[in-house]
Short mmCIF file of C-alpha atoms in Angstrom, two decimals:
data_model
loop_
_atom_site.label_atom_id
_atom_site.label_comp_id
_atom_site.label_asym_id
_atom_site.label_seq_id
_atom_site.Cartn_x
_atom_site.Cartn_y
_atom_site.Cartn_z
CA MET Z 1 256.51 139.51 14.17
CA ASN Z 2 254.84 140.35 17.47
CA TRP Z 3 254.63 138.03 20.46
CA LYS Z 4 251.09 136.83 19.62
CA GLN Z 5 252.19 135.72 16.17
CA ARG Z 6 255.23 133.97 17.63
CA GLU Z 7 253.03 132.25 20.19
CA ARG Z 8 250.59 131.09 17.49
CA ARG Z 9 253.49 129.81 15.37
CA ALA Z 10 254.97 127.92 18.34
CA TYR Z 11 251.56 126.37 18.99
CA TRP Z 12 251.42 124.92 15.47
CA LEU Z 13 254.99 123.66 15.77
CA TYR Z 14 253.96 121.58 18.79
CA LEU Z 15 251.23 119.97 16.68
CA ILE Z 16 253.60 118.81 13.94
CA PRO Z 17 254.71 115.55 15.68
CA MET Z 18 251.08 114.62 16.36
CA VAL Z 19 250.04 115.33 12.76
CA VAL Z 20 252.98 113.33 11.38
CA GLY Z 21 252.32 110.41 13.73
CA PHE Z 22 248.58 110.41 13.00
CA SER Z 23 249.25 110.48 9.26
CA ILE Z 24 251.73 107.58 9.40
CA ILE Z 25 249.70 105.41 11.76
CA VAL Z 26 246.13 106.19 10.65
CA LEU Z 27 245.63 108.26 7.51
CA ILE Z 28 248.15 106.62 5.15
CA PRO Z 29 247.19 103.00 6.07
CA LEU Z 30 243.49 103.92 5.80
CA ALA Z 31 244.00 105.46 2.36
CA ALA Z 32 246.01 102.42 1.24
CA ASN Z 33 243.30 100.10 2.54
CA VAL Z 34 240.58 101.99 0.65
CA PHE Z 35 242.73 101.87 -2.49
CA ILE Z 36 243.28 98.10 -2.21
CA SER Z 37 239.55 97.54 -1.61
CA LEU Z 38 238.88 98.72 -5.17
CA PHE Z 39 240.86 95.80 -6.63
CA SER Z 40 240.63 92.05 -6.83
CA TRP Z 41 244.02 90.94 -5.51
CA LYS Z 42 245.43 87.73 -4.07
CA GLY Z 43 248.35 89.52 -2.45
CA GLY Z 44 252.08 89.34 -2.97
CA ARG Z 45 253.20 89.64 -6.59
CA ALA Z 46 249.82 88.65 -8.00
CA LYS Z 47 248.30 91.06 -10.49
CA MET Z 48 245.80 93.58 -9.15
CA LYS Z 49 242.57 93.74 -11.15
CA TRP Z 50 240.43 96.87 -10.91
CA VAL Z 51 236.86 96.06 -9.81
CA GLY Z 52 235.72 99.41 -8.43
CA LEU Z 53 232.95 99.02 -5.85
CA GLU Z 54 232.31 95.38 -6.66
CA ASN Z 55 233.87 94.18 -3.38
CA TYR Z 56 231.48 96.43 -1.44
CA PHE Z 57 228.46 95.17 -3.38
CA ASP Z 58 229.59 91.59 -2.67
CA LEU Z 59 229.80 92.44 1.02
CA LEU Z 60 226.18 93.58 1.02
CA ARG Z 61 225.17 90.17 -0.33
CA ASP Z 62 227.41 88.18 2.03
CA PRO Z 63 225.37 86.68 4.93
CA LEU Z 64 228.55 85.86 6.87
CA PHE Z 65 229.58 89.52 6.81
CA TRP Z 66 226.20 90.58 8.20
CA SER Z 67 226.18 87.85 10.85
CA SER Z 68 229.64 88.99 11.97
CA PHE Z 69 228.27 92.51 12.51
CA LEU Z 70 225.31 91.05 14.41
CA ASN Z 71 227.79 89.27 16.70
CA THR Z 72 229.41 92.64 17.35
CA ILE Z 73 226.24 93.71 19.15
CA TYR Z 74 226.80 90.87 21.60
CA MET Z 75 230.41 91.98 22.06
CA VAL Z 76 229.30 95.56 22.80
CA ILE Z 77 226.97 94.18 25.47
CA ALA Z 78 229.78 92.08 26.95
CA ILE Z 79 232.54 94.70 26.78
CA ALA Z 80 230.77 98.06 27.15
CA ILE Z 81 227.35 97.69 28.75
CA ILE Z 82 227.57 94.92 31.36
CA PRO Z 83 231.08 95.83 32.68
CA THR Z 84 230.09 99.50 32.89
CA ILE Z 85 227.04 98.69 35.00
CA ILE Z 86 228.95 96.26 37.22
CA GLY Z 87 231.91 98.66 37.38
CA LEU Z 88 229.66 101.50 38.55
CA ILE Z 89 228.23 99.41 41.36
CA LEU Z 90 231.64 98.02 42.40
CA ALA Z 91 233.40 101.39 42.29
CA SER Z 92 230.65 103.06 44.29
CA THR Z 93 230.68 100.24 46.84
CA LEU Z 94 234.46 100.36 47.20
CA PHE Z 95 234.56 104.14 47.50
CA ASP Z 96 231.39 104.99 49.40
CA PHE Z 97 231.02 101.90 51.61
CA ILE Z 98 234.20 99.86 52.05
CA GLY Z 99 236.58 102.82 51.78
CA ARG Z 100 234.68 104.94 54.31
CA ASN Z 101 233.44 102.29 56.73
CA PHE Z 102 236.38 99.90 56.79
CA ASN Z 103 239.76 100.75 55.35
CA GLY Z 104 240.97 102.59 52.26
CA THR Z 105 243.72 100.01 51.87
CA ILE Z 106 241.14 97.24 51.48
CA ALA Z 107 239.35 99.23 48.79
CA SER Z 108 242.63 99.84 46.94
CA PHE Z 109 243.55 96.15 47.14
CA LEU Z 110 240.17 95.09 45.76
CA ARG Z 111 240.42 97.68 42.98
CA ALA Z 112 243.81 96.30 41.94
CA THR Z 113 242.44 92.75 42.12
CA TYR Z 114 239.61 93.59 39.72
CA TYR Z 115 242.12 95.15 37.33
CA VAL Z 116 244.46 92.13 37.18
CA PRO Z 117 242.68 90.50 34.17
CA GLN Z 118 243.26 93.71 32.17
CA ILE Z 119 247.04 93.30 32.32
CA LEU Z 120 246.99 89.66 31.21
CA PRO Z 121 248.00 89.03 27.58
CA VAL Z 122 244.97 87.93 25.60
CA ALA Z 123 246.73 84.70 24.63
CA VAL Z 124 247.23 83.84 28.31
CA ALA Z 125 243.61 84.71 29.14
CA GLY Z 126 242.47 82.62 26.18
CA VAL Z 127 244.45 79.58 27.32
CA LEU Z 128 243.06 80.03 30.84
CA TRP Z 129 239.47 80.21 29.65
CA SER Z 130 239.98 77.34 27.22
CA TRP Z 131 240.83 75.24 30.26
CA ILE Z 132 237.91 76.63 32.30
CA LEU Z 133 235.43 75.92 29.48
CA ASN Z 134 236.88 72.59 28.39
CA THR Z 135 234.06 70.08 27.94
CA ARG Z 136 235.78 67.02 29.38
CA ASP Z 137 237.80 68.26 32.36
CA GLY Z 138 237.29 72.03 32.46
CA ALA Z 139 236.81 73.78 35.79
CA LEU Z 140 233.28 74.95 35.01
CA ASN Z 141 232.00 71.54 33.96
CA GLN Z 142 233.77 69.96 36.92
CA ILE Z 143 231.78 72.22 39.22
CA LEU Z 144 228.56 71.27 37.42
CA ARG Z 145 229.51 67.59 37.71
CA ASN Z 146 230.10 67.97 41.45
CA VAL Z 147 226.61 69.42 41.99
CA GLY Z 148 225.03 66.47 40.22
CA ILE Z 149 224.55 67.70 36.65
CA ASP Z 150 225.25 64.84 34.24
CA VAL Z 151 224.58 66.49 30.87
CA LEU Z 152 227.49 68.90 30.56
CA PRO Z 153 227.50 71.76 28.03
CA ASP Z 154 230.05 72.00 25.25
CA TRP Z 155 230.84 75.64 25.90
CA LEU Z 156 233.11 76.32 22.93
CA GLY Z 157 231.87 73.58 20.60
CA SER Z 158 228.17 74.41 20.55
CA THR Z 159 226.80 76.94 18.09
CA ASP Z 160 224.30 78.00 20.75
CA LEU Z 161 226.86 78.58 23.52
CA ALA Z 162 230.18 79.53 21.92
CA LEU Z 163 229.37 83.23 21.48
CA TYR Z 164 228.07 83.51 25.05
CA SER Z 165 231.23 81.81 26.31
CA ILE Z 166 233.35 84.48 24.62
CA MET Z 167 231.08 87.12 26.15
CA LEU Z 168 231.66 85.61 29.60
CA MET Z 169 235.42 85.82 29.14
CA MET Z 170 235.20 89.43 27.93
CA ILE Z 171 233.08 90.51 30.89
CA TRP Z 172 235.70 89.01 33.21
CA LEU Z 173 238.51 90.75 31.32
CA GLN Z 174 236.79 94.13 31.14
CA ILE Z 175 235.33 94.73 34.62
CA GLY Z 176 238.55 96.14 36.08
CA TYR Z 177 238.76 98.96 33.54
CA PRO Z 178 235.57 100.84 34.53
CA VAL Z 179 236.23 100.17 38.22
CA VAL Z 180 239.61 101.95 38.04
CA ILE Z 181 238.27 104.83 35.92
CA PHE Z 182 235.20 105.38 38.10
CA MET Z 183 237.12 105.22 41.38
CA SER Z 184 239.56 107.75 39.98
CA GLY Z 185 236.63 110.00 39.12
CA LEU Z 186 235.12 109.59 42.56
CA GLN Z 187 238.33 110.89 44.12
CA ARG Z 188 237.35 114.31 42.75
CA VAL Z 189 233.97 114.31 44.51
CA GLU Z 190 233.78 116.39 47.67
CA PRO Z 191 233.53 113.91 50.62
CA SER Z 192 231.23 116.30 52.47
CA LEU Z 193 228.51 115.59 49.88
CA TYR Z 194 228.38 111.94 50.95
CA GLU Z 195 228.60 112.84 54.63
CA ALA Z 196 225.77 115.38 54.36
CA ALA Z 197 223.61 112.93 52.42
CA GLN Z 198 224.24 110.22 55.01
CA LEU Z 199 223.34 112.59 57.86
CA ASP Z 200 220.10 113.39 56.03
CA GLY Z 201 219.25 109.69 56.03
CA ALA Z 202 220.11 108.89 52.42
CA GLY Z 203 221.09 105.25 52.00
CA TRP Z 204 223.75 103.87 49.68
CA TRP Z 205 221.36 103.57 46.72
CA LYS Z 206 220.13 107.17 47.07
CA ARG Z 207 223.73 108.43 47.25
CA PHE Z 208 224.56 106.27 44.24
CA GLN Z 209 221.71 107.77 42.18
CA ASN Z 210 222.02 111.42 43.23
CA ILE Z 211 225.75 111.88 43.88
CA THR Z 212 227.87 109.13 42.35
CA ILE Z 213 226.38 108.92 38.83
CA PRO Z 214 226.04 112.70 38.22
CA SER Z 215 229.57 113.30 39.53
CA ILE Z 216 231.28 110.85 37.17
CA ARG Z 217 229.05 111.26 34.11
CA ALA Z 218 232.04 112.28 31.97
CA ASP Z 219 233.98 109.20 33.11
CA ILE Z 220 231.02 106.96 32.25
CA PHE Z 221 230.99 108.40 28.74
CA VAL Z 222 234.73 107.79 28.30
CA VAL Z 223 234.36 104.17 29.37
CA ILE Z 224 231.36 103.56 27.10
CA LEU Z 225 233.11 105.19 24.13
CA THR Z 226 236.44 103.38 24.46
CA ALA Z 227 234.83 100.05 25.34
CA THR Z 228 232.42 100.25 22.39
CA ILE Z 229 235.28 100.93 19.99
CA GLY Z 230 237.20 98.03 21.53
CA ALA Z 231 234.18 95.75 21.06
CA MET Z 232 233.78 96.78 17.42
CA LYS Z 233 237.36 95.81 16.58
CA LEU Z 234 237.56 92.71 18.79
CA PHE Z 235 239.81 90.05 17.28
CA ALA Z 236 242.23 88.23 19.57
CA PRO Z 237 239.74 86.44 21.91
CA VAL Z 238 237.87 84.99 18.92
CA MET Z 239 241.14 83.97 17.31
CA VAL Z 240 242.40 82.24 20.46
CA LEU Z 241 239.19 80.54 21.61
CA THR Z 242 237.17 79.55 18.55
CA ARG Z 243 238.73 80.88 15.31
CA GLY Z 244 235.23 81.88 14.25
CA GLY Z 245 233.68 78.48 14.88
CA PRO Z 246 231.82 76.34 15.46
CA GLU Z 247 230.13 76.58 12.07
CA LEU Z 248 231.11 80.26 11.71
CA SER Z 249 228.90 81.17 14.69
CA THR Z 250 231.48 83.44 16.41
CA TYR Z 251 232.67 85.47 13.44
CA VAL Z 252 233.24 89.17 14.13
CA PRO Z 253 234.12 91.80 11.49
CA SER Z 254 237.83 91.99 12.33
CA PHE Z 255 238.19 88.20 12.12
CA PHE Z 256 236.21 88.23 8.88
CA SER Z 257 238.70 90.74 7.44
CA TYR Z 258 241.70 88.80 8.78
CA ARG Z 259 240.55 85.53 7.25
CA ASN Z 260 239.95 87.08 3.84
CA PHE Z 261 243.30 88.87 3.99
CA PHE Z 262 245.57 86.04 5.10
CA GLU Z 263 243.81 82.68 4.77
CA LEU Z 264 241.59 83.03 1.70
CA SER Z 265 243.91 85.40 -0.22
CA ARG Z 266 241.01 87.75 -1.01
CA VAL Z 267 242.95 90.86 -0.08
CA GLY Z 268 240.70 93.35 -1.84
CA TYR Z 269 237.59 91.83 -0.28
CA GLY Z 270 239.18 91.85 3.17
CA ALA Z 271 240.22 95.48 2.67
CA ALA Z 272 236.64 96.38 1.76
CA SER Z 273 235.29 94.77 4.94
CA ALA Z 274 237.98 96.52 7.02
CA THR Z 275 237.02 99.86 5.43
CA VAL Z 276 233.35 99.32 6.26
CA LEU Z 277 234.31 98.43 9.84
CA ALA Z 278 236.46 101.57 10.17
CA LEU Z 279 233.65 103.77 8.85
CA THR Z 280 231.15 102.11 11.19
CA ILE Z 281 233.41 102.75 14.18
CA PHE Z 282 233.85 106.37 13.09
CA VAL Z 283 230.07 106.90 12.79
CA ILE Z 284 229.33 105.25 16.15
CA ALA Z 285 232.09 107.19 17.91
CA GLY Z 286 230.85 110.43 16.36
CA GLY Z 287 227.31 109.63 17.46
CA LEU Z 288 228.44 108.98 21.03
CA VAL Z 289 230.41 112.23 21.13
CA TYR Z 290 227.39 114.13 19.80
CA TRP Z 291 225.15 112.43 22.37
CA GLN Z 292 227.52 113.48 25.16
CA SER Z 293 227.71 117.08 23.98
CA LYS Z 294 223.91 117.28 23.84
CA ALA Z 295 223.65 115.76 27.31
CA ILE Z 296 226.09 118.35 28.66
CA GLU Z 297 224.15 121.21 27.04
CA GLU Z 298 220.84 119.97 28.41
CA GLY Z 299 222.30 119.16 31.83
#
């Protein structure tokens, strides 16, 4: 065996732990979930009855399942789109304005401040926002009362406002993530580019358009991809704040699966919805990766 063969063999040996871990954590549970989705089963020691694709056909006729996927679009807006836009502006301001014109320590402090919500447990954040959005004595309604507004919204109890209230919490939670990623990416940009652009009379917005965004395009993609996947599988905030209510208006696919699994004892049906969600995430992630590769080729 020559040295190239030994090197190739050693390379595959290094991949064994990753393959084993991926199989245990992802592939085997996914296969088991698909298997269970083909049965009608109440869980535990109850008898499993083969139904084939019937659970999937029932999903297609379930309006609650479709409305939960529609709510996911709102979550993608709140977790991926809005925080990415705000994060871009904040990171560019901290790096290109505050960091260069004032003090790098101030920029670092503000960056850490924006990231604080990310390290909070979701249960703690949920309790905090439950207090903020409380109808009777919540902080937000107290502010509205102080400015003379008498008719106060029921933020978490109204079918028209509950979903937007969760979106507000998620925007607050998520902003720090893109700020940290984008500022890290901006550290790789040659400072002389900004200095030359400023000497040529380019303002902050021109530098933002022509230097900042092109320089961290790969970082923007990473944030959009990971945040979109996180939005698709969102569960804990809905569980803590509304439990899918009021009147099922804040259902998301993961909560739909959870409720069928553990509360309604429709394990096969819940497994089918979880399988559809996993496949949807896979397709969307693949589409985003393909979009990025095409953008790189054309750019």
